[in-house]
PDB file of C-alpha atoms in Angstrom:
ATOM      1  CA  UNK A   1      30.198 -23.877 -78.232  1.00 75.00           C
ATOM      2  CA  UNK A   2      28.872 -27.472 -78.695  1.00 94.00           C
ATOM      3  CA  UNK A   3      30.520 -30.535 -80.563  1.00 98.00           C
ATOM      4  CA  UNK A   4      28.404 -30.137 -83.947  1.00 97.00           C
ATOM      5  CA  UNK A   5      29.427 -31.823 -87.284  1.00 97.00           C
ATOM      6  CA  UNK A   6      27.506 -30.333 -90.034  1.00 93.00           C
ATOM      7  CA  UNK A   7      26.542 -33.239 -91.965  1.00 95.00           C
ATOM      8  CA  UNK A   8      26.252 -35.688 -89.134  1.00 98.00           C
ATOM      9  CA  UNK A   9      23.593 -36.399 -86.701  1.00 98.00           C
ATOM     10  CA  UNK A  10      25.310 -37.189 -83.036  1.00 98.00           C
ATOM     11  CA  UNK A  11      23.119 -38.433 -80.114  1.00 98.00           C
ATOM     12  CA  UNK A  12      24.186 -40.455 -77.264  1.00 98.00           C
ATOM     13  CA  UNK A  13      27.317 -40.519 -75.660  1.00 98.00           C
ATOM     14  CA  UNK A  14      30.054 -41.592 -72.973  1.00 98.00           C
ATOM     15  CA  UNK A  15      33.952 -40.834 -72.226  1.00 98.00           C
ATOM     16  CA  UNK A  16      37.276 -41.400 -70.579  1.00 98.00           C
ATOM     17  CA  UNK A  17      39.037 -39.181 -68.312  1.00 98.00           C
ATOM     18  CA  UNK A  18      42.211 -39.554 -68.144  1.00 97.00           C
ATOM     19  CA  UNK A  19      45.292 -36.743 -66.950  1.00 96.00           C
ATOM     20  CA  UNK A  20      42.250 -33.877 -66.790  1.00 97.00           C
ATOM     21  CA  UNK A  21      41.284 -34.779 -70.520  1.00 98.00           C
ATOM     22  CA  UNK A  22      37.988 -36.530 -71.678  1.00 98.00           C
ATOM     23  CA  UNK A  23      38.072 -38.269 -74.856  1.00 98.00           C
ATOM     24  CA  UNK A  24      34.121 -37.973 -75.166  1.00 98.00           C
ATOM     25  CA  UNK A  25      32.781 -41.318 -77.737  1.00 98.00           C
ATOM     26  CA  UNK A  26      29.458 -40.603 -79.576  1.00 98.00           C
ATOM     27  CA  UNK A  27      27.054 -42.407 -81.704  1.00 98.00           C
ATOM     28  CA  UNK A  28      26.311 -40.597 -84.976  1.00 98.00           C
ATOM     29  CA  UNK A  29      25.232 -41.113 -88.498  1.00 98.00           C
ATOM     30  CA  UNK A  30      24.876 -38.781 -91.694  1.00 98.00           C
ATOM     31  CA  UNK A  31      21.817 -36.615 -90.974  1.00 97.00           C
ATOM     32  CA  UNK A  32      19.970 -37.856 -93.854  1.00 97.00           C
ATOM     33  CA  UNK A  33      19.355 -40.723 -91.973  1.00 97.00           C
ATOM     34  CA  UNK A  34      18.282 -39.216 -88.903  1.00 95.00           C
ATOM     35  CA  UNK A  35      15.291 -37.496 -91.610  1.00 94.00           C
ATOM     36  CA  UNK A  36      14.378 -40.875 -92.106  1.00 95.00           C
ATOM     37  CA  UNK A  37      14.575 -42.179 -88.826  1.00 93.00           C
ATOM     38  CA  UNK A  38      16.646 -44.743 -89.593  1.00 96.00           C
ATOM     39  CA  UNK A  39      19.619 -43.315 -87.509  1.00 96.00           C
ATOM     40  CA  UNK A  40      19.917 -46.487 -85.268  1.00 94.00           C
ATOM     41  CA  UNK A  41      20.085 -49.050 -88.485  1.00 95.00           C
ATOM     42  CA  UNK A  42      23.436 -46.865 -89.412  1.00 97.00           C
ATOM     43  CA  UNK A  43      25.663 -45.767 -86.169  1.00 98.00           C
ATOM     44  CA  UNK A  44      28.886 -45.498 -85.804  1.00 98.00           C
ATOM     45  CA  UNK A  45      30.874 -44.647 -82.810  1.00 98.00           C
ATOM     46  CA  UNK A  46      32.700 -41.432 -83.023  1.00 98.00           C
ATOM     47  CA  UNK A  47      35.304 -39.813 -80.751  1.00 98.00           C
ATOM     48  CA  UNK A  48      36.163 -35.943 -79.930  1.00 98.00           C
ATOM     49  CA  UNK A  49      38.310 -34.537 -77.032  1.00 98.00           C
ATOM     50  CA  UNK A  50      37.687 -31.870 -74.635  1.00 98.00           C
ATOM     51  CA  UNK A  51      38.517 -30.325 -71.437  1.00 98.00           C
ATOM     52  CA  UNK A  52      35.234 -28.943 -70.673  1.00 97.00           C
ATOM     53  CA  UNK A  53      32.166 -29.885 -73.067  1.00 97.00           C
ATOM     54  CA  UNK A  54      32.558 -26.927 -74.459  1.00 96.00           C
ATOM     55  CA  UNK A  55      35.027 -26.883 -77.098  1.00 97.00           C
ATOM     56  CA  UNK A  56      35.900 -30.358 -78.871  1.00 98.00           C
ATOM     57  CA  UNK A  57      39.299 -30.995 -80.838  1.00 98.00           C
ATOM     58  CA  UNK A  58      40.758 -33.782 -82.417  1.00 98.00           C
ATOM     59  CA  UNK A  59      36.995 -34.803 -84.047  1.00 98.00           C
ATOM     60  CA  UNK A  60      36.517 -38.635 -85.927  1.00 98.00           C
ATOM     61  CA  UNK A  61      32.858 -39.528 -86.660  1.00 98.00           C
ATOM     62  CA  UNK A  62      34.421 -43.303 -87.243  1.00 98.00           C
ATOM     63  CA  UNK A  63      36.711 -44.975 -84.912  1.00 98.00           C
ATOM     64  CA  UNK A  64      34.599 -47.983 -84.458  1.00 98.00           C
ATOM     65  CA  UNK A  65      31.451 -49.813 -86.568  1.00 98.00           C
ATOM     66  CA  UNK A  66      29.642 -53.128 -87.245  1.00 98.00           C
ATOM     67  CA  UNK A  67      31.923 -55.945 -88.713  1.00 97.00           C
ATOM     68  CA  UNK A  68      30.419 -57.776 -91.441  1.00 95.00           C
ATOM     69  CA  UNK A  69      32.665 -60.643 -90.185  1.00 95.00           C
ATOM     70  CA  UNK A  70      31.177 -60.818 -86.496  1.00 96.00           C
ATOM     71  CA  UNK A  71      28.312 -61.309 -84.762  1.00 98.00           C
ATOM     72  CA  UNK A  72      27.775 -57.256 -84.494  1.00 98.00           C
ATOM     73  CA  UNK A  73      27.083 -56.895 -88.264  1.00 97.00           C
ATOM     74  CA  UNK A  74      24.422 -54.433 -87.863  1.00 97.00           C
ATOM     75  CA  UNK A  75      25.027 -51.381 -86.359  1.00 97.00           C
ATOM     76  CA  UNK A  76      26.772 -49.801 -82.829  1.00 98.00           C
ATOM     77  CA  UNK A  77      24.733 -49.267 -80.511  1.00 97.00           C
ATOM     78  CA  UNK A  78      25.226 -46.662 -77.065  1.00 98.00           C
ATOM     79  CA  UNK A  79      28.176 -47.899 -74.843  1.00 98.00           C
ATOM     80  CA  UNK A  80      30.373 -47.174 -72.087  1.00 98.00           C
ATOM     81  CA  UNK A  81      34.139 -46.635 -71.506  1.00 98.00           C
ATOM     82  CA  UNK A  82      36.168 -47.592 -68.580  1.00 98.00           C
ATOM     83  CA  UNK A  83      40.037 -47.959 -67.766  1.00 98.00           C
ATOM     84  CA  UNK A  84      40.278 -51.416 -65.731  1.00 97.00           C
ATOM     85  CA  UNK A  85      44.132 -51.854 -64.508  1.00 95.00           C
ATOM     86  CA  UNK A  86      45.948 -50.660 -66.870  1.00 94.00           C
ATOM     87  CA  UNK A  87      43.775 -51.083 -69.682  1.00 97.00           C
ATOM     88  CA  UNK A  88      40.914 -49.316 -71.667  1.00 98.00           C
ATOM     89  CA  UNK A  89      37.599 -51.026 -72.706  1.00 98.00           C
ATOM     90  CA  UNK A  90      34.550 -49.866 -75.235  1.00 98.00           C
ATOM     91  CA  UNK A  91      31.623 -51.726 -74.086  1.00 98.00           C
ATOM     92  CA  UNK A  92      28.893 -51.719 -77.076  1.00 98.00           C
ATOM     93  CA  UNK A  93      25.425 -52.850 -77.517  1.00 98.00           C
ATOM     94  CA  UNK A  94      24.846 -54.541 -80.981  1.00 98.00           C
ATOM     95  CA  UNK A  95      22.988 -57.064 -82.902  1.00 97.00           C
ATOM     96  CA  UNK A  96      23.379 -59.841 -85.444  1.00 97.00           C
ATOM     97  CA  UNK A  97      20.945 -59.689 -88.527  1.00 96.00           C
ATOM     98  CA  UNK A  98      21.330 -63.555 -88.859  1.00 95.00           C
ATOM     99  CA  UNK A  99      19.374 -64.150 -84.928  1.00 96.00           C
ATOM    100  CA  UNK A 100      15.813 -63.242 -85.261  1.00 93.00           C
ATOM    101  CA  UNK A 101      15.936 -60.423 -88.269  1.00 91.00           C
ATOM    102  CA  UNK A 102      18.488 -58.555 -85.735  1.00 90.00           C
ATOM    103  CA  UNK A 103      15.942 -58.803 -83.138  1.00 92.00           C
ATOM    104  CA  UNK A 104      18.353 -60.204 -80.550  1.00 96.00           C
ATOM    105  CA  UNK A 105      21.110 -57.219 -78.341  1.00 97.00           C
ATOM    106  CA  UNK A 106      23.836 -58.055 -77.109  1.00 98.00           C
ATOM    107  CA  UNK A 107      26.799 -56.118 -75.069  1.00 98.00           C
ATOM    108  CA  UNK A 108      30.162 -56.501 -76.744  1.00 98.00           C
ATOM    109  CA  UNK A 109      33.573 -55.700 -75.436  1.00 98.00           C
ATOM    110  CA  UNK A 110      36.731 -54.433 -77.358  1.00 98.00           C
ATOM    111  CA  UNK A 111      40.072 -53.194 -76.316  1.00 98.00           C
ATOM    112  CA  UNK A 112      41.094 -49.700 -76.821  1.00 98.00           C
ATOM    113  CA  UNK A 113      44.539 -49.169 -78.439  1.00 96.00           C
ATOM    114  CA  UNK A 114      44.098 -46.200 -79.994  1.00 92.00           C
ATOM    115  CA  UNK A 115      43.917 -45.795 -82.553  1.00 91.00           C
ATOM    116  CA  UNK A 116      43.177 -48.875 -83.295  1.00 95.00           C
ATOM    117  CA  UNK A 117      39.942 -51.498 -81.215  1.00 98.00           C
ATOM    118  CA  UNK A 118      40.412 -55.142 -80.986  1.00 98.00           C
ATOM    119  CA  UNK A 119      37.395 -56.903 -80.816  1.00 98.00           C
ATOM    120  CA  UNK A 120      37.267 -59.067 -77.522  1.00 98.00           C
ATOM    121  CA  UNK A 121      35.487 -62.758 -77.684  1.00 97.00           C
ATOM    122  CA  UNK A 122      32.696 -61.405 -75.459  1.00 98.00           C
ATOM    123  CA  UNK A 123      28.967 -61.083 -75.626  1.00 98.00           C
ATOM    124  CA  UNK A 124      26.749 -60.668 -72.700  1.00 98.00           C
ATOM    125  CA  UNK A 125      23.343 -61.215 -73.409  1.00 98.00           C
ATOM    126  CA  UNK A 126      19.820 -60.811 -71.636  1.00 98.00           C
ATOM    127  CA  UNK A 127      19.732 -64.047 -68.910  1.00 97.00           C
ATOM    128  CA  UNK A 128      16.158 -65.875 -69.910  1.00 95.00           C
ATOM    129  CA  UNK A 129      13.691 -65.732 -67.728  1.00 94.00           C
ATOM    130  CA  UNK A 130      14.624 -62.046 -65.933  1.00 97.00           C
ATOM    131  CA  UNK A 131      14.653 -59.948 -69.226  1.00 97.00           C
ATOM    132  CA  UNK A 132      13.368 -59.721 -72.409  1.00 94.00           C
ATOM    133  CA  UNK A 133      16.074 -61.209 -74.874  1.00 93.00           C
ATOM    134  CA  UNK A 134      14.224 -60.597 -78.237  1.00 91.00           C
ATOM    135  CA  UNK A 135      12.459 -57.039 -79.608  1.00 90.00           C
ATOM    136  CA  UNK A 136       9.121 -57.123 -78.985  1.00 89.00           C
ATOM    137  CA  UNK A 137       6.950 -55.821 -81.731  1.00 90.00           C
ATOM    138  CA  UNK A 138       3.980 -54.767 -79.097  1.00 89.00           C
ATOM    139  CA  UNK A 139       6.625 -52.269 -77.890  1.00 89.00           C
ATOM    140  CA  UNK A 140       7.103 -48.782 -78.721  1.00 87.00           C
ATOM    141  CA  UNK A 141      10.274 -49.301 -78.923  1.00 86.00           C
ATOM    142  CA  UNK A 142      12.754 -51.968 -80.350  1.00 86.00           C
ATOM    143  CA  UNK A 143      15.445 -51.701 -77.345  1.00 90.00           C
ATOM    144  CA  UNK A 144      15.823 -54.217 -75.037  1.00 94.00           C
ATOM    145  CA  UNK A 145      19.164 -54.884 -73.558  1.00 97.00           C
ATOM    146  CA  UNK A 146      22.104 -51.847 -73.773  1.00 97.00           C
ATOM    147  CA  UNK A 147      22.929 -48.735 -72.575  1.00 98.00           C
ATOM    148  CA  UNK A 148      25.998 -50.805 -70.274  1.00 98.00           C
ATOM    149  CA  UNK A 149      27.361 -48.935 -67.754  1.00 98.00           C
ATOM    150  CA  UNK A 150      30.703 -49.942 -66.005  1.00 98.00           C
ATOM    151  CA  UNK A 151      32.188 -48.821 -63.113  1.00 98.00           C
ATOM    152  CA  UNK A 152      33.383 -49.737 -59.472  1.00 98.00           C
ATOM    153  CA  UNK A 153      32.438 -50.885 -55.990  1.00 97.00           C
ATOM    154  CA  UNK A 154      34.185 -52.384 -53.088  1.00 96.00           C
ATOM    155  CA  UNK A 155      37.233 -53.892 -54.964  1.00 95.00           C
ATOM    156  CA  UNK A 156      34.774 -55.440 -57.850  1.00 97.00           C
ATOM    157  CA  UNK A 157      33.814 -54.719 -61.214  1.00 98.00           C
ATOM    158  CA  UNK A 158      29.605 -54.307 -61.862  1.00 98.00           C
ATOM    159  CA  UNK A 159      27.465 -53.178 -64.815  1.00 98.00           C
ATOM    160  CA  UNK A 160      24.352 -51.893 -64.837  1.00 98.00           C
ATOM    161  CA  UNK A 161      22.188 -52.797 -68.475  1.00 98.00           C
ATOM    162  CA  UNK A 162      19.011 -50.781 -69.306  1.00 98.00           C
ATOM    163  CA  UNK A 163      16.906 -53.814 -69.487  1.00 97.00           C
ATOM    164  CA  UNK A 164      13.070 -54.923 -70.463  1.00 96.00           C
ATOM    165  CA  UNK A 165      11.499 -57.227 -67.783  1.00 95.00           C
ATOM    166  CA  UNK A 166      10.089 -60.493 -68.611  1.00 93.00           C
ATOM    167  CA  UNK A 167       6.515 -61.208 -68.280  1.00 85.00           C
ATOM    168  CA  UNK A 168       5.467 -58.160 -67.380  1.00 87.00           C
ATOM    169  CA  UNK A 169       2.654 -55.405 -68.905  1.00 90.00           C
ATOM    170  CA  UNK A 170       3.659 -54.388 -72.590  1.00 90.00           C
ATOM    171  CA  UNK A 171       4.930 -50.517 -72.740  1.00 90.00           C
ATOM    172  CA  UNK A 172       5.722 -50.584 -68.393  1.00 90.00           C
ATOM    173  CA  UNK A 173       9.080 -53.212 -68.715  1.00 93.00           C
ATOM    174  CA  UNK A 174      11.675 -50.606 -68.319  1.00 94.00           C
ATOM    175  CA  UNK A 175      14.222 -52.101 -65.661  1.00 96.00           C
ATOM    176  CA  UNK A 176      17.857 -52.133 -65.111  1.00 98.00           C
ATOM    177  CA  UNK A 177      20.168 -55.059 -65.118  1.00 98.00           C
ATOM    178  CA  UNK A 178      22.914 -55.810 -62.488  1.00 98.00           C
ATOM    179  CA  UNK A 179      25.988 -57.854 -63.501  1.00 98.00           C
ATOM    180  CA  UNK A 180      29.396 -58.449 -62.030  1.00 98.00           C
ATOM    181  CA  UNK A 181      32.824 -59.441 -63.200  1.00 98.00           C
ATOM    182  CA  UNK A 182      36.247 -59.301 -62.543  1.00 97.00           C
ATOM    183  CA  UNK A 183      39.265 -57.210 -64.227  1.00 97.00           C
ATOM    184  CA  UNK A 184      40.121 -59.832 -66.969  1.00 97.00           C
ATOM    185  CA  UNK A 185      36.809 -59.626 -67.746  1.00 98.00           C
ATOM    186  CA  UNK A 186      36.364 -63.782 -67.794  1.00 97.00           C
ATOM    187  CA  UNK A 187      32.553 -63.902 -66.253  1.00 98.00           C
ATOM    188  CA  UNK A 188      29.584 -61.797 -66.484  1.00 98.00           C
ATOM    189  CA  UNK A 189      27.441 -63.222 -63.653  1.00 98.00           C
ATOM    190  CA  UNK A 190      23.729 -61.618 -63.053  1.00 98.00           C
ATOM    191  CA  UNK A 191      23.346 -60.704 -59.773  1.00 98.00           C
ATOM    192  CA  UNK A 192      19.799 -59.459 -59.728  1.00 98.00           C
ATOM    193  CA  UNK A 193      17.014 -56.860 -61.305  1.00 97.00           C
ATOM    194  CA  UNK A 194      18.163 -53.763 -59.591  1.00 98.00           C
ATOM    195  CA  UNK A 195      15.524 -51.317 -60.216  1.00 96.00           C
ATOM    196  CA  UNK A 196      11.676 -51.575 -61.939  1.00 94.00           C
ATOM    197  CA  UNK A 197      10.153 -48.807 -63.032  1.00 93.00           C
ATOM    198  CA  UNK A 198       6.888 -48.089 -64.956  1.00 90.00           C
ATOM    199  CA  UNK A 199       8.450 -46.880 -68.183  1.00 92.00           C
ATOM    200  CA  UNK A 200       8.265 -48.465 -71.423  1.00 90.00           C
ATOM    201  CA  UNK A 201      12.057 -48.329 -71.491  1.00 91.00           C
ATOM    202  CA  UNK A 202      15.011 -46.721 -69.568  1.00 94.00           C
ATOM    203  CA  UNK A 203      18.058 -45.853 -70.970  1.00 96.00           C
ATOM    204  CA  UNK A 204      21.836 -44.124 -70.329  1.00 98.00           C
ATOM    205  CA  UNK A 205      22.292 -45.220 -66.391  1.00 98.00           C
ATOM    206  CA  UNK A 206      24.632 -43.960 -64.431  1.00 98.00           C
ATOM    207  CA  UNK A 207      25.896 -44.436 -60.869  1.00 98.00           C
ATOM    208  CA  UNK A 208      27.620 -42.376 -58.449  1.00 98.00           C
ATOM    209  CA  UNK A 209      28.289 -41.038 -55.041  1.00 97.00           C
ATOM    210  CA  UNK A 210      27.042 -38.858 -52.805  1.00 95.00           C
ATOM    211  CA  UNK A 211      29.689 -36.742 -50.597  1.00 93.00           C
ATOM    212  CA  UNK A 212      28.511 -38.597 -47.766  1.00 93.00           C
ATOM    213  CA  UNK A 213      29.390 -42.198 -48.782  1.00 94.00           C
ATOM    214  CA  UNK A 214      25.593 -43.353 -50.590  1.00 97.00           C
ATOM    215  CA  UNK A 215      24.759 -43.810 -53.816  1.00 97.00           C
ATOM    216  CA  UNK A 216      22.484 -42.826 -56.115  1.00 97.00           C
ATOM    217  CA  UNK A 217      21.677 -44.238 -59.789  1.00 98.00           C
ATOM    218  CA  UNK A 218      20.603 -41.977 -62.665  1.00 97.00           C
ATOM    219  CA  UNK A 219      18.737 -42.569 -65.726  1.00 96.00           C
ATOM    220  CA  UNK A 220      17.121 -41.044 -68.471  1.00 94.00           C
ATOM    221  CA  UNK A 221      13.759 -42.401 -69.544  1.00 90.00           C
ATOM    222  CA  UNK A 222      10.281 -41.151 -72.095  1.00 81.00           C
ATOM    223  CA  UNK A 223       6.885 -40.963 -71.574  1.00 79.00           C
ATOM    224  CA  UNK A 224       4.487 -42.914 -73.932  1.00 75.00           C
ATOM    225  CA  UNK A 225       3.499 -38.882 -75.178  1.00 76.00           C
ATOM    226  CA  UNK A 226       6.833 -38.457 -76.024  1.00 73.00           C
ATOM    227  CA  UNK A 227       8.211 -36.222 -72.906  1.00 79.00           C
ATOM    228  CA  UNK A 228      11.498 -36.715 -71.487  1.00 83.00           C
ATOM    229  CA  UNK A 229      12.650 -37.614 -68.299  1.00 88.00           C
ATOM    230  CA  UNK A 230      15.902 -37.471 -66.133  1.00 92.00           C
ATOM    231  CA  UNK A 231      15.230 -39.697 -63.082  1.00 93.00           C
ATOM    232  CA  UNK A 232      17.450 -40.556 -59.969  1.00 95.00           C
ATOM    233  CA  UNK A 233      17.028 -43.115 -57.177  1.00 96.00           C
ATOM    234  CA  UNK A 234      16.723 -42.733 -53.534  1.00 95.00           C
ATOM    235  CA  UNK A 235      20.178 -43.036 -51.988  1.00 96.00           C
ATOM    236  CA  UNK A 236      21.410 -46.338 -50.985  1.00 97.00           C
ATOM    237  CA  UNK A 237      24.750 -47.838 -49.113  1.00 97.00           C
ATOM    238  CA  UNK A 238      24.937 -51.158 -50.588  1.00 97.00           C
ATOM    239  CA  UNK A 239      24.046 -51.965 -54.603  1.00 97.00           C
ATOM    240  CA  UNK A 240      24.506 -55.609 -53.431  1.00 97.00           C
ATOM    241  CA  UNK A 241      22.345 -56.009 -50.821  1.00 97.00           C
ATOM    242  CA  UNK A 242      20.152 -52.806 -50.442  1.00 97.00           C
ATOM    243  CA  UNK A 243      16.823 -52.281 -52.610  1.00 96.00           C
ATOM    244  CA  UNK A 244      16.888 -49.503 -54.745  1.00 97.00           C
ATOM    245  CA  UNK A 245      13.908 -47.497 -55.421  1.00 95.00           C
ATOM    246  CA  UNK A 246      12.878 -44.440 -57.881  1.00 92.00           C
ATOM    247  CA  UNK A 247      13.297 -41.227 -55.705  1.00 91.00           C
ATOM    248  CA  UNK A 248      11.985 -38.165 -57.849  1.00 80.00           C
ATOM    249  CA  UNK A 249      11.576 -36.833 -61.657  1.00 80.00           C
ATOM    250  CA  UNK A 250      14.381 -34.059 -61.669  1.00 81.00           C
ATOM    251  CA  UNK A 251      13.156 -30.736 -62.503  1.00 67.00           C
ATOM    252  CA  UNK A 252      10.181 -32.048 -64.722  1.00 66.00           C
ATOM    253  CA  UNK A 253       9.558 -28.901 -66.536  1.00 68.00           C
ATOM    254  CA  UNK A 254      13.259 -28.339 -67.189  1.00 72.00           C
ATOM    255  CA  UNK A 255      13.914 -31.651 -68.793  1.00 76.00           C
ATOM    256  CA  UNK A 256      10.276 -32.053 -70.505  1.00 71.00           C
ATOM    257  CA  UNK A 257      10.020 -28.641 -72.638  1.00 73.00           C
ATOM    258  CA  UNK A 258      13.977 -29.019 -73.728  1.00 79.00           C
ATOM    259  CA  UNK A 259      14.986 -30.230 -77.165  1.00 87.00           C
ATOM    260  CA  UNK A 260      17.695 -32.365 -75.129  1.00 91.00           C
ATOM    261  CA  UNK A 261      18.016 -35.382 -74.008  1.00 93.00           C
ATOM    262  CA  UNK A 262      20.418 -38.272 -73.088  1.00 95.00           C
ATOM    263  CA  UNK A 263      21.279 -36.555 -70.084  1.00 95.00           C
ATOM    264  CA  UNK A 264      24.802 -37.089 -68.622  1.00 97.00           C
ATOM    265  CA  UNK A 265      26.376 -36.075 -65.732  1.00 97.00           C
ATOM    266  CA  UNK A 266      29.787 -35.156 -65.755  1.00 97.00           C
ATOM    267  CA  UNK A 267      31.686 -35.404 -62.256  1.00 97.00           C
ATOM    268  CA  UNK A 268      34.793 -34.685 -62.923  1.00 97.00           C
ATOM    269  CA  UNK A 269      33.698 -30.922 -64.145  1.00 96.00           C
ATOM    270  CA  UNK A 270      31.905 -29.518 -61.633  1.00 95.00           C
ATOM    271  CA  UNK A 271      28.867 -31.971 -61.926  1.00 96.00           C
ATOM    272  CA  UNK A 272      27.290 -30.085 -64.928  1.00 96.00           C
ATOM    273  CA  UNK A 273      24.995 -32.389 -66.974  1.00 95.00           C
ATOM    274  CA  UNK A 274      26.008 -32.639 -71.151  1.00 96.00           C
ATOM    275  CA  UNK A 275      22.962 -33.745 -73.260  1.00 95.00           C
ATOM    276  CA  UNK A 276      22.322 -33.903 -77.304  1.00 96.00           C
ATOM    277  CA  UNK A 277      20.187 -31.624 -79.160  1.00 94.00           C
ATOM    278  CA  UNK A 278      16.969 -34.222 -80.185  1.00 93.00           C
ATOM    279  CA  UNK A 279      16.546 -31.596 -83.093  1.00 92.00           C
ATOM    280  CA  UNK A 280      19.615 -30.685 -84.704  1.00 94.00           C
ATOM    281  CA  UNK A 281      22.053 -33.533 -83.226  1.00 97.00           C
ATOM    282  CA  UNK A 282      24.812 -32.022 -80.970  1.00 96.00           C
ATOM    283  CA  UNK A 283      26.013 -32.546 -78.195  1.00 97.00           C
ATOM    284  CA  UNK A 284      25.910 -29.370 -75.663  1.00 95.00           C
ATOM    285  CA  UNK A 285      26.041 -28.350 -71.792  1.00 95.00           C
ATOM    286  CA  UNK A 286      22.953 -28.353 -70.280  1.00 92.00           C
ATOM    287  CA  UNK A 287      22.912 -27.345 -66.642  1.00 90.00           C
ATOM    288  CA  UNK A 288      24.604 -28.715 -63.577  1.00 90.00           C
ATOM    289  CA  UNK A 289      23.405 -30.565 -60.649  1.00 91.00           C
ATOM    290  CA  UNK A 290      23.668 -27.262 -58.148  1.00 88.00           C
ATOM    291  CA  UNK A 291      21.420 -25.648 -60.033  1.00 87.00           C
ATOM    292  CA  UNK A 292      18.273 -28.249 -60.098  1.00 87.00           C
ATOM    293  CA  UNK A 293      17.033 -27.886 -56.351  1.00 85.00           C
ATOM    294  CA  UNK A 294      17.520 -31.598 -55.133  1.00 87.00           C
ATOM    295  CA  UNK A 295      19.438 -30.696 -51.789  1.00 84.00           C
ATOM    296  CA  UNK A 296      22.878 -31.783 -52.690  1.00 86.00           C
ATOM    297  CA  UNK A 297      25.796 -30.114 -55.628  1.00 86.00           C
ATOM    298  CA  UNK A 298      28.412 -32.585 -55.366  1.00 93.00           C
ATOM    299  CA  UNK A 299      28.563 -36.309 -57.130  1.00 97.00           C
ATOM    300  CA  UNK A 300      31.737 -38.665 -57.224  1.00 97.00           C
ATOM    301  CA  UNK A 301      32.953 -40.643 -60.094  1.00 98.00           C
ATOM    302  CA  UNK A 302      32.790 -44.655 -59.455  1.00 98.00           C
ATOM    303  CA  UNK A 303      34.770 -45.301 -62.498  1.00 96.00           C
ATOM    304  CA  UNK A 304      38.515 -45.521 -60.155  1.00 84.00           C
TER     305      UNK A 304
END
């Protein structure tokens, strides 16, 4: 079983879990789009719940879009959930067609009364001089600042942005973004590049940690050729003050010669990892973190 709507193409995705239920959020569009490859010009976010990834109930494909009355007037880009006190926040990534043709991301925040999202007076954009703030044509690719994820570390609030360095070769910017903040959510300060890599782009990071106290960041990332990559990060004590460094390429073959990608790992369920179909657009089970060799089978949620 896999969460599959016939006439809709789904692709990345995030959740909440909350009393041993996820209520899994998607990005999706009607297929015909997706034949066009115009997919990212028309998302929507979508929601579904489950108790295992396997089978979905309860199945929107809109519970939040671009406002024609707002700066995110485009389209909804991949996001993040996250309970902080005794709220619930969707963190977005979006873009106004009015700044630079819609050349400009930005993360947006809205609170989550469900049914029902009320759009917060927030936008964190790309700090000059770090990250690229614009799309740069020279790319392959026309993402520069999104993929937010939130979650927690010693009595703070940080997010990590899949980012595009500044001044630096075209096609080998891929970075990630650190930012802080506090649980009213009334700053976003940078605190510093966190991690370089040589990829045109990264995207869908994710931190967590180990059963022995570290941490280790997660990411999925392409290949110029097209292959696809699931990468993790050495293990580190301190996101603050410690460097962090790319450790390995997860079970290349695995990963590369799959029709899945935008790999997520899913703690709370034994660690297995959930992906979409690149192909048909579902979203699936694809293995679990025992199973891939790296010397460990247990992560820990940082989102309490």
């Amino acid at each position: 079983m896999a969460l599959v709507i016939n006439d809709r193409y789904i692709w990345d995705f995030w959740y909440i879990y909350e009393n041993n239920l996820f209520s899994v959020f998607f990005l999706n569009c009607e297929k015909k789009y997706y034949f066009r490859d115009e997919q990212h010009s028309y998302a929507v976010v979508g929601e579904a719940k489950t108790l295992d990834f396997v089978d979905f109930f309860d199945v929107n494909v809109d519970v939040f879009h671009a406002s024609k009355d707002s700066w995110d007037n485009t389209s909804i880009w991949t996001g993040d959930t996250v309970i902080i006190g005794c709220e619930k926040y969707l963190f977005y990534t979006s873009r106004d067609k009015n700044e630079l043709d819609g050349s400009v991301q930005h993360i947006g925040v809205a609170k989550i009364n469900w049914p029902s999202f009320e759009r917060l007076d927030i936008k964190i954009s790309a700090p000059k001089g770090f990250y690229l703030t614009y799309s740069d044509p020279e790319e392959d690719s026309i993402q520069c600042w999104r993929d937010p994820f939130v979650f927690f570390f010693d009595g703070r609030v940080y997010m990590i942005v899949a980012a595009k360095r500044d001044n630096s070769m075209v096609n080998h910017r891929g970075c990630l973004a650190l930012l802080e903040t506090d649980y009213n959510l009334s700053y976003f300060k940078h605190i510093k590049v966190l991690l370089n890599t040589y990829f045109s782009e990264v995207e869908l990071p994710q931190i967590y940690k180990t059963k022995n106290g570290t941490m280790r960041i997660f990411f999925n990332a392409k290949t110029r050729d097209g292959k696809n990559k699931f990468i993790m990060t050495k293990e580190f004590s301190n996101i603050i003050d410690d460097e962090v460094s790319m450790d390995q390429e997860i079970c290349t073959d695995c990963f590369e010669r799959s029709k899945y990608y935008g790999f997520r790992i899913i703690p709370e369920r034994n660690n297995i990892i959930c992906a979409f179909n690149q192909e048909q657009g579902f979203i699936n089970v694809f293995s679990n973190i025992g199973s891939l060799g790296l010397g460990f089978d247990k992560l820990i949620s940082m989102k309490q």
